[in-house]
Amino acid sequence: MDDQPASSVDENPWDALRRYTNARIALGRAGSSLPTAALLAFELSHAQARDAVHQPLDTAALHGALRAAGFDTLDAASAAPDRDHYLRRPDLGRTLGDESAAALAAHAKTLKEAPDVVFVVADGLSAYAAARHATPFLAALRPCLAGWNIGPAVVATQARVALGDGIGELLRARSVVVLIGERPGLSSPDSLGIYLTWAPRIGRSDAERNCISNVRPEGLAYAPAAFRLHYLLDKARSLKLTGVGLKDDSDSLLVASAKPGGTIESA
């Protein structure tokens, strides 16, 4: 006789589908409730999402990683004095602090020519995302940008997407790319969003940007994300615009370039 006690969890016949998604499906039942393991996993994910919002960005480590990848770096901070103000006052996160604005303006005077692109690595709503994914993504992208004049990578704290407009304007950049931690989900506390704006200046609207979202190994991997951003950068430079006027047709090129046994190459 089998001495093992019978399980109190009623298995879901759709359990096999769980291998295809991180969504919470086919968790089973324990009576009229969730199994303990599923409940504890949910509470852990909820705690990770909360932590992602409040965890400060380790700027020193990020500067070190970016410099090791070949980027010059600068610091910037929004007008939000702390995390509490940042969360309650989104407008402050879109505006550069006075000291940062002055420092960026001074640095712009040292540049021999206007950068084709400036990258802003921002904490946003998940410092985890910026810390984990920004550097490997940029390392995947950089070989695609041969011949581009790449400006300094700006590490921005208490930042919203629009903070990149002021940074790009002060550095006289032709385009700005903001890599920012997205709002955490219960299965993705470290999702990185990428926002491209041509001719950045204060007052640009979200309709004037292109967005690539959920960049992370479990979502959109670094190589295809870099392929897509390079495509958009090339088109933006050609058309002198971004946003609703710039259609992202990179998917068809990505499928064509990712042949069996091959590698993804820039368009």
PDB file of N, CA, C and O in Angstrom, residues 62-125:
ATOM      1  N   LEU A  62      25.920  51.369 -11.538  1.00  0.00           N
ATOM      2  CA  LEU A  62      25.468  51.548 -12.918  1.00  0.00           C
ATOM      3  C   LEU A  62      26.485  52.351 -13.724  1.00  0.00           C
ATOM      4  O   LEU A  62      26.790  52.019 -14.876  1.00  0.00           O
ATOM      5  N   HIS A  63      27.040  53.407 -13.136  1.00  0.00           N
ATOM      6  CA  HIS A  63      28.094  54.164 -13.817  1.00  0.00           C
ATOM      7  C   HIS A  63      29.266  53.248 -14.169  1.00  0.00           C
ATOM      8  O   HIS A  63      29.800  53.301 -15.284  1.00  0.00           O
ATOM      9  N   GLY A  64      29.657  52.406 -13.213  1.00  0.00           N
ATOM     10  CA  GLY A  64      30.778  51.500 -13.452  1.00  0.00           C
ATOM     11  C   GLY A  64      30.504  50.540 -14.589  1.00  0.00           C
ATOM     12  O   GLY A  64      31.372  50.300 -15.441  1.00  0.00           O
ATOM     13  N   ALA A  65      29.295  49.980 -14.623  1.00  0.00           N
ATOM     14  CA  ALA A  65      28.950  49.023 -15.675  1.00  0.00           C
ATOM     15  C   ALA A  65      28.897  49.702 -17.039  1.00  0.00           C
ATOM     16  O   ALA A  65      29.379  49.150 -18.041  1.00  0.00           O
ATOM     17  N   LEU A  66      28.323  50.901 -17.097  1.00  0.00           N
ATOM     18  CA  LEU A  66      28.229  51.620 -18.373  1.00  0.00           C
ATOM     19  C   LEU A  66      29.611  52.024 -18.888  1.00  0.00           C
ATOM     20  O   LEU A  66      29.895  51.916 -20.085  1.00  0.00           O
ATOM     21  N   ARG A  67      30.467  52.464 -17.993  1.00  0.00           N
ATOM     22  CA  ARG A  67      31.825  52.847 -18.420  1.00  0.00           C
ATOM     23  C   ARG A  67      32.607  51.627 -18.895  1.00  0.00           C
ATOM     24  O   ARG A  67      33.374  51.712 -19.863  1.00  0.00           O
ATOM     25  N   ALA A  68      32.412  50.492 -18.215  1.00  0.00           N
ATOM     26  CA  ALA A  68      33.079  49.267 -18.653  1.00  0.00           C
ATOM     27  C   ALA A  68      32.599  48.841 -20.037  1.00  0.00           C
ATOM     28  O   ALA A  68      33.340  48.193 -20.785  1.00  0.00           O
ATOM     29  N   ALA A  69      31.355  49.221 -20.384  1.00  0.00           N
ATOM     30  CA  ALA A  69      30.802  48.911 -21.704  1.00  0.00           C
ATOM     31  C   ALA A  69      31.201  49.938 -22.755  1.00  0.00           C
ATOM     32  O   ALA A  69      30.786  49.820 -23.918  1.00  0.00           O
ATOM     33  N   GLY A  70      31.961  50.951 -22.357  1.00  0.00           N
ATOM     34  CA  GLY A  70      32.481  51.908 -23.322  1.00  0.00           C
ATOM     35  C   GLY A  70      31.753  53.226 -23.412  1.00  0.00           C
ATOM     36  O   GLY A  70      31.990  54.010 -24.342  1.00  0.00           O
ATOM     37  N   PHE A  71      30.882  53.518 -22.457  1.00  0.00           N
ATOM     38  CA  PHE A  71      30.113  54.763 -22.487  1.00  0.00           C
ATOM     39  C   PHE A  71      30.679  55.772 -21.489  1.00  0.00           C
ATOM     40  O   PHE A  71      31.023  55.405 -20.359  1.00  0.00           O
ATOM     41  N   ASP A  72      30.780  57.034 -21.908  1.00  0.00           N
ATOM     42  CA  ASP A  72      30.981  58.110 -20.949  1.00  0.00           C
ATOM     43  C   ASP A  72      29.666  58.313 -20.207  1.00  0.00           C
ATOM     44  O   ASP A  72      28.585  58.102 -20.773  1.00  0.00           O
ATOM     45  N   THR A  73      29.724  58.727 -18.955  1.00  0.00           N
ATOM     46  CA  THR A  73      28.490  58.853 -18.175  1.00  0.00           C
ATOM     47  C   THR A  73      28.404  60.194 -17.464  1.00  0.00           C
ATOM     48  O   THR A  73      29.420  60.822 -17.153  1.00  0.00           O
ATOM     49  N   LEU A  74      27.165  60.607 -17.230  1.00  0.00           N
ATOM     50  CA  LEU A  74      26.856  61.798 -16.458  1.00  0.00           C
ATOM     51  C   LEU A  74      25.725  61.468 -15.497  1.00  0.00           C
ATOM     52  O   LEU A  74      24.994  60.489 -15.689  1.00  0.00           O
ATOM     53  N   ASP A  75      25.570  62.302 -14.478  1.00  0.00           N
ATOM     54  CA  ASP A  75      24.449  62.175 -13.544  1.00  0.00           C
ATOM     55  C   ASP A  75      23.406  63.239 -13.839  1.00  0.00           C
ATOM     56  O   ASP A  75      23.715  64.338 -14.329  1.00  0.00           O
ATOM     57  N   ALA A  76      22.156  62.915 -13.515  1.00  0.00           N
ATOM     58  CA  ALA A  76      21.074  63.899 -13.560  1.00  0.00           C
ATOM     59  C   ALA A  76      20.023  63.488 -12.546  1.00  0.00           C
ATOM     60  O   ALA A  76      19.865  62.304 -12.234  1.00  0.00           O
ATOM     61  N   ALA A  77      19.323  64.476 -12.034  1.00  0.00           N
ATOM     62  CA  ALA A  77      18.232  64.217 -11.087  1.00  0.00           C
ATOM     63  C   ALA A  77      17.072  65.128 -11.421  1.00  0.00           C
ATOM     64  O   ALA A  77      17.264  66.264 -11.874  1.00  0.00           O
ATOM     65  N   SER A  78      15.874  64.619 -11.211  1.00  0.00           N
ATOM     66  CA  SER A  78      14.694  65.431 -11.461  1.00  0.00           C
ATOM     67  C   SER A  78      14.479  66.412 -10.312  1.00  0.00           C
ATOM     68  O   SER A  78      15.237  66.437  -9.331  1.00  0.00           O
ATOM     69  N   ALA A  79      13.432  67.198 -10.436  1.00  0.00           N
ATOM     70  CA  ALA A  79      13.102  68.175  -9.399  1.00  0.00           C
ATOM     71  C   ALA A  79      12.434  67.538  -8.189  1.00  0.00           C
ATOM     72  O   ALA A  79      12.192  68.220  -7.184  1.00  0.00           O
ATOM     73  N   ALA A  80      12.143  66.233  -8.249  1.00  0.00           N
ATOM     74  CA  ALA A  80      11.558  65.538  -7.096  1.00  0.00           C
ATOM     75  C   ALA A  80      12.649  65.317  -6.053  1.00  0.00           C
ATOM     76  O   ALA A  80      13.643  64.641  -6.334  1.00  0.00           O
ATOM     77  N   PRO A  81      12.514  65.844  -4.848  1.00  0.00           N
ATOM     78  CA  PRO A  81      13.595  65.752  -3.862  1.00  0.00           C
ATOM     79  C   PRO A  81      13.760  64.370  -3.249  1.00  0.00           C
ATOM     80  O   PRO A  81      14.821  64.052  -2.712  1.00  0.00           O
ATOM     81  N   ASP A  82      12.724  63.536  -3.312  1.00  0.00           N
ATOM     82  CA  ASP A  82      12.800  62.194  -2.727  1.00  0.00           C
ATOM     83  C   ASP A  82      11.745  61.313  -3.379  1.00  0.00           C
ATOM     84  O   ASP A  82      10.953  61.767  -4.208  1.00  0.00           O
ATOM     85  N   ARG A  83      11.742  60.031  -2.972  1.00  0.00           N
ATOM     86  CA  ARG A  83      10.836  59.073  -3.612  1.00  0.00           C
ATOM     87  C   ARG A  83       9.375  59.382  -3.323  1.00  0.00           C
ATOM     88  O   ARG A  83       8.507  59.178  -4.178  1.00  0.00           O
ATOM     89  N   ASP A  84       9.101  59.865  -2.154  1.00  0.00           N
ATOM     90  CA  ASP A  84       7.721  60.174  -1.805  1.00  0.00           C
ATOM     91  C   ASP A  84       7.167  61.268  -2.714  1.00  0.00           C
ATOM     92  O   ASP A  84       6.057  61.153  -3.248  1.00  0.00           O
ATOM     93  N   HIS A  85       7.933  62.328  -2.903  1.00  0.00           N
ATOM     94  CA  HIS A  85       7.490  63.396  -3.808  1.00  0.00           C
ATOM     95  C   HIS A  85       7.398  62.875  -5.244  1.00  0.00           C
ATOM     96  O   HIS A  85       6.478  63.253  -5.987  1.00  0.00           O
ATOM     97  N   TYR A  86       8.340  62.029  -5.622  1.00  0.00           N
ATOM     98  CA  TYR A  86       8.334  61.476  -6.980  1.00  0.00           C
ATOM     99  C   TYR A  86       7.038  60.717  -7.263  1.00  0.00           C
ATOM    100  O   TYR A  86       6.448  60.846  -8.341  1.00  0.00           O
ATOM    101  N   LEU A  87       6.598  59.910  -6.299  1.00  0.00           N
ATOM    102  CA  LEU A  87       5.399  59.102  -6.509  1.00  0.00           C
ATOM    103  C   LEU A  87       4.123  59.937  -6.460  1.00  0.00           C
ATOM    104  O   LEU A  87       3.153  59.645  -7.166  1.00  0.00           O
ATOM    105  N   ARG A  88       4.111  60.979  -5.640  1.00  0.00           N
ATOM    106  CA  ARG A  88       2.904  61.800  -5.500  1.00  0.00           C
ATOM    107  C   ARG A  88       2.835  62.940  -6.509  1.00  0.00           C
ATOM    108  O   ARG A  88       1.750  63.450  -6.778  1.00  0.00           O
ATOM    109  N   ARG A  89       3.988  63.327  -7.061  1.00  0.00           N
ATOM    110  CA  ARG A  89       4.046  64.467  -7.982  1.00  0.00           C
ATOM    111  C   ARG A  89       4.747  64.066  -9.282  1.00  0.00           C
ATOM    112  O   ARG A  89       5.923  64.357  -9.482  1.00  0.00           O
ATOM    113  N   PRO A  90       4.026  63.408 -10.191  1.00  0.00           N
ATOM    114  CA  PRO A  90       4.652  63.010 -11.458  1.00  0.00           C
ATOM    115  C   PRO A  90       5.260  64.179 -12.230  1.00  0.00           C
ATOM    116  O   PRO A  90       6.247  64.003 -12.955  1.00  0.00           O
ATOM    117  N   ASP A  91       4.696  65.372 -12.074  1.00  0.00           N
ATOM    118  CA  ASP A  91       5.219  66.528 -12.805  1.00  0.00           C
ATOM    119  C   ASP A  91       6.662  66.840 -12.414  1.00  0.00           C
ATOM    120  O   ASP A  91       7.467  67.265 -13.249  1.00  0.00           O
ATOM    121  N   LEU A  92       7.009  66.627 -11.142  1.00  0.00           N
ATOM    122  CA  LEU A  92       8.376  66.894 -10.703  1.00  0.00           C
ATOM    123  C   LEU A  92       9.365  65.927 -11.349  1.00  0.00           C
ATOM    124  O   LEU A  92      10.509  66.295 -11.624  1.00  0.00           O
ATOM    125  N   GLY A  93       8.931  64.713 -11.590  1.00  0.00           N
ATOM    126  CA  GLY A  93       9.805  63.724 -12.215  1.00  0.00           C
ATOM    127  C   GLY A  93      10.071  64.005 -13.680  1.00  0.00           C
ATOM    128  O   GLY A  93      10.990  63.426 -14.271  1.00  0.00           O
ATOM    129  N   ARG A  94       9.293  64.891 -14.283  1.00  0.00           N
ATOM    130  CA  ARG A  94       9.480  65.250 -15.692  1.00  0.00           C
ATOM    131  C   ARG A  94      10.362  66.486 -15.865  1.00  0.00           C
ATOM    132  O   ARG A  94      10.660  66.867 -16.995  1.00  0.00           O
ATOM    133  N   THR A  95      10.766  67.081 -14.758  1.00  0.00           N
ATOM    134  CA  THR A  95      11.510  68.342 -14.801  1.00  0.00           C
ATOM    135  C   THR A  95      12.877  68.158 -14.170  1.00  0.00           C
ATOM    136  O   THR A  95      13.011  67.584 -13.091  1.00  0.00           O
ATOM    137  N   LEU A  96      13.912  68.666 -14.819  1.00  0.00           N
ATOM    138  CA  LEU A  96      15.254  68.575 -14.272  1.00  0.00           C
ATOM    139  C   LEU A  96      15.424  69.483 -13.063  1.00  0.00           C
ATOM    140  O   LEU A  96      14.889  70.597 -13.027  1.00  0.00           O
ATOM    141  N   GLY A  97      16.165  68.992 -12.071  1.00  0.00           N
ATOM    142  CA  GLY A  97      16.552  69.847 -10.969  1.00  0.00           C
ATOM    143  C   GLY A  97      17.513  70.922 -11.458  1.00  0.00           C
ATOM    144  O   GLY A  97      18.221  70.750 -12.460  1.00  0.00           O
ATOM    145  N   ASP A  98      17.560  72.045 -10.750  1.00  0.00           N
ATOM    146  CA  ASP A  98      18.370  73.181 -11.197  1.00  0.00           C
ATOM    147  C   ASP A  98      19.849  72.819 -11.312  1.00  0.00           C
ATOM    148  O   ASP A  98      20.517  73.201 -12.280  1.00  0.00           O
ATOM    149  N   GLU A  99      20.390  72.097 -10.333  1.00  0.00           N
ATOM    150  CA  GLU A  99      21.810  71.748 -10.371  1.00  0.00           C
ATOM    151  C   GLU A  99      22.122  70.840 -11.561  1.00  0.00           C
ATOM    152  O   GLU A  99      23.153  71.010 -12.234  1.00  0.00           O
ATOM    153  N   SER A 100      21.258  69.890 -11.825  1.00  0.00           N
ATOM    154  CA  SER A 100      21.475  68.991 -12.957  1.00  0.00           C
ATOM    155  C   SER A 100      21.399  69.745 -14.277  1.00  0.00           C
ATOM    156  O   SER A 100      22.201  69.501 -15.195  1.00  0.00           O
ATOM    157  N   ALA A 101      20.436  70.647 -14.390  1.00  0.00           N
ATOM    158  CA  ALA A 101      20.305  71.423 -15.620  1.00  0.00           C
ATOM    159  C   ALA A 101      21.565  72.252 -15.874  1.00  0.00           C
ATOM    160  O   ALA A 101      22.070  72.317 -17.004  1.00  0.00           O
ATOM    161  N   ALA A 102      22.083  72.866 -14.824  1.00  0.00           N
ATOM    162  CA  ALA A 102      23.296  73.676 -14.965  1.00  0.00           C
ATOM    163  C   ALA A 102      24.490  72.812 -15.351  1.00  0.00           C
ATOM    164  O   ALA A 102      25.310  73.191 -16.206  1.00  0.00           O
ATOM    165  N   ALA A 103      24.613  71.636 -14.738  1.00  0.00           N
ATOM    166  CA  ALA A 103      25.737  70.754 -15.036  1.00  0.00           C
ATOM    167  C   ALA A 103      25.676  70.238 -16.474  1.00  0.00           C
ATOM    168  O   ALA A 103      26.703  70.156 -17.163  1.00  0.00           O
ATOM    169  N   LEU A 104      24.484  69.895 -16.950  1.00  0.00           N
ATOM    170  CA  LEU A 104      24.343  69.410 -18.320  1.00  0.00           C
ATOM    171  C   LEU A 104      24.638  70.513 -19.332  1.00  0.00           C
ATOM    172  O   LEU A 104      25.281  70.278 -20.361  1.00  0.00           O
ATOM    173  N   ALA A 105      24.169  71.723 -19.046  1.00  0.00           N
ATOM    174  CA  ALA A 105      24.448  72.850 -19.933  1.00  0.00           C
ATOM    175  C   ALA A 105      25.948  73.124 -20.008  1.00  0.00           C
ATOM    176  O   ALA A 105      26.490  73.412 -21.088  1.00  0.00           O
ATOM    177  N   ALA A 106      26.626  73.014 -18.879  1.00  0.00           N
ATOM    178  CA  ALA A 106      28.078  73.221 -18.867  1.00  0.00           C
ATOM    179  C   ALA A 106      28.779  72.126 -19.655  1.00  0.00           C
ATOM    180  O   ALA A 106      29.745  72.395 -20.394  1.00  0.00           O
ATOM    181  N   HIS A 107      28.313  70.878 -19.504  1.00  0.00           N
ATOM    182  CA  HIS A 107      28.947  69.783 -20.241  1.00  0.00           C
ATOM    183  C   HIS A 107      28.737  69.944 -21.743  1.00  0.00           C
ATOM    184  O   HIS A 107      29.637  69.598 -22.537  1.00  0.00           O
ATOM    185  N   ALA A 108      27.579  70.441 -22.152  1.00  0.00           N
ATOM    186  CA  ALA A 108      27.300  70.611 -23.578  1.00  0.00           C
ATOM    187  C   ALA A 108      28.331  71.513 -24.239  1.00  0.00           C
ATOM    188  O   ALA A 108      28.676  71.326 -25.412  1.00  0.00           O
ATOM    189  N   LYS A 109      28.861  72.470 -23.510  1.00  0.00           N
ATOM    190  CA  LYS A 109      29.848  73.400 -24.067  1.00  0.00           C
ATOM    191  C   LYS A 109      31.177  72.714 -24.352  1.00  0.00           C
ATOM    192  O   LYS A 109      31.993  73.224 -25.123  1.00  0.00           O
ATOM    193  N   THR A 110      31.395  71.552 -23.729  1.00  0.00           N
ATOM    194  CA  THR A 110      32.652  70.828 -23.951  1.00  0.00           C
ATOM    195  C   THR A 110      32.562  69.870 -25.130  1.00  0.00           C
ATOM    196  O   THR A 110      33.592  69.317 -25.542  1.00  0.00           O
ATOM    197  N   LEU A 111      31.373  69.655 -25.659  1.00  0.00           N
ATOM    198  CA  LEU A 111      31.202  68.712 -26.762  1.00  0.00           C
ATOM    199  C   LEU A 111      31.619  69.363 -28.079  1.00  0.00           C
ATOM    200  O   LEU A 111      31.215  70.492 -28.379  1.00  0.00           O
ATOM    201  N   LYS A 112      32.391  68.669 -28.885  1.00  0.00           N
ATOM    202  CA  LYS A 112      32.876  69.211 -30.148  1.00  0.00           C
ATOM    203  C   LYS A 112      31.767  69.307 -31.186  1.00  0.00           C
ATOM    204  O   LYS A 112      31.784  70.190 -32.048  1.00  0.00           O
ATOM    205  N   GLU A 113      30.810  68.380 -31.131  1.00  0.00           N
ATOM    206  CA  GLU A 113      29.678  68.410 -32.048  1.00  0.00           C
ATOM    207  C   GLU A 113      28.454  67.816 -31.358  1.00  0.00           C
ATOM    208  O   GLU A 113      28.562  67.116 -30.349  1.00  0.00           O
ATOM    209  N   ALA A 114      27.299  68.114 -31.914  1.00  0.00           N
ATOM    210  CA  ALA A 114      26.055  67.634 -31.317  1.00  0.00           C
ATOM    211  C   ALA A 114      25.960  66.117 -31.453  1.00  0.00           C
ATOM    212  O   ALA A 114      26.230  65.569 -32.529  1.00  0.00           O
ATOM    213  N   PRO A 115      25.599  65.416 -30.390  1.00  0.00           N
ATOM    214  CA  PRO A 115      25.458  63.957 -30.482  1.00  0.00           C
ATOM    215  C   PRO A 115      24.288  63.567 -31.378  1.00  0.00           C
ATOM    216  O   PRO A 115      23.263  64.250 -31.436  1.00  0.00           O
ATOM    217  N   ASP A 116      24.467  62.472 -32.109  1.00  0.00           N
ATOM    218  CA  ASP A 116      23.344  61.916 -32.863  1.00  0.00           C
ATOM    219  C   ASP A 116      22.305  61.331 -31.916  1.00  0.00           C
ATOM    220  O   ASP A 116      21.103  61.385 -32.195  1.00  0.00           O
ATOM    221  N   VAL A 117      22.771  60.754 -30.802  1.00  0.00           N
ATOM    222  CA  VAL A 117      21.855  60.140 -29.843  1.00  0.00           C
ATOM    223  C   VAL A 117      22.456  60.223 -28.451  1.00  0.00           C
ATOM    224  O   VAL A 117      23.669  60.079 -28.269  1.00  0.00           O
ATOM    225  N   VAL A 118      21.615  60.494 -27.486  1.00  0.00           N
ATOM    226  CA  VAL A 118      21.975  60.451 -26.071  1.00  0.00           C
ATOM    227  C   VAL A 118      21.079  59.429 -25.396  1.00  0.00           C
ATOM    228  O   VAL A 118      19.855  59.425 -25.608  1.00  0.00           O
ATOM    229  N   PHE A 119      21.680  58.550 -24.611  1.00  0.00           N
ATOM    230  CA  PHE A 119      20.925  57.551 -23.859  1.00  0.00           C
ATOM    231  C   PHE A 119      20.770  58.018 -22.415  1.00  0.00           C
ATOM    232  O   PHE A 119      21.745  58.435 -21.779  1.00  0.00           O
ATOM    233  N   VAL A 120      19.546  57.940 -21.921  1.00  0.00           N
ATOM    234  CA  VAL A 120      19.247  58.275 -20.537  1.00  0.00           C
ATOM    235  C   VAL A 120      18.797  56.994 -19.847  1.00  0.00           C
ATOM    236  O   VAL A 120      17.809  56.374 -20.266  1.00  0.00           O
ATOM    237  N   VAL A 121      19.514  56.569 -18.834  1.00  0.00           N
ATOM    238  CA  VAL A 121      19.151  55.379 -18.064  1.00  0.00           C
ATOM    239  C   VAL A 121      18.493  55.867 -16.776  1.00  0.00           C
ATOM    240  O   VAL A 121      19.148  56.473 -15.923  1.00  0.00           O
ATOM    241  N   ALA A 122      17.201  55.620 -16.642  1.00  0.00           N
ATOM    242  CA  ALA A 122      16.413  56.217 -15.570  1.00  0.00           C
ATOM    243  C   ALA A 122      15.789  55.153 -14.676  1.00  0.00           C
ATOM    244  O   ALA A 122      15.393  54.085 -15.151  1.00  0.00           O
ATOM    245  N   ASP A 123      15.697  55.473 -13.383  1.00  0.00           N
ATOM    246  CA  ASP A 123      15.107  54.520 -12.441  1.00  0.00           C
ATOM    247  C   ASP A 123      13.624  54.299 -12.709  1.00  0.00           C
ATOM    248  O   ASP A 123      13.131  53.183 -12.676  1.00  0.00           O
ATOM    249  N   GLY A 124      12.882  55.372 -12.984  1.00  0.00           N
ATOM    250  CA  GLY A 124      11.449  55.231 -13.216  1.00  0.00           C
ATOM    251  C   GLY A 124      10.761  54.555 -12.045  1.00  0.00           C
ATOM    252  O   GLY A 124      11.059  54.827 -10.881  1.00  0.00           O
ATOM    253  N   LEU A 125       9.866  53.641 -12.354  1.00  0.00           N
ATOM    254  CA  LEU A 125       9.114  52.942 -11.309  1.00  0.00           C
ATOM    255  C   LEU A 125       9.726  51.585 -10.959  1.00  0.00           C
ATOM    256  O   LEU A 125       9.136  50.827 -10.189  1.00  0.00           O
TER     257      LEU A 125
END
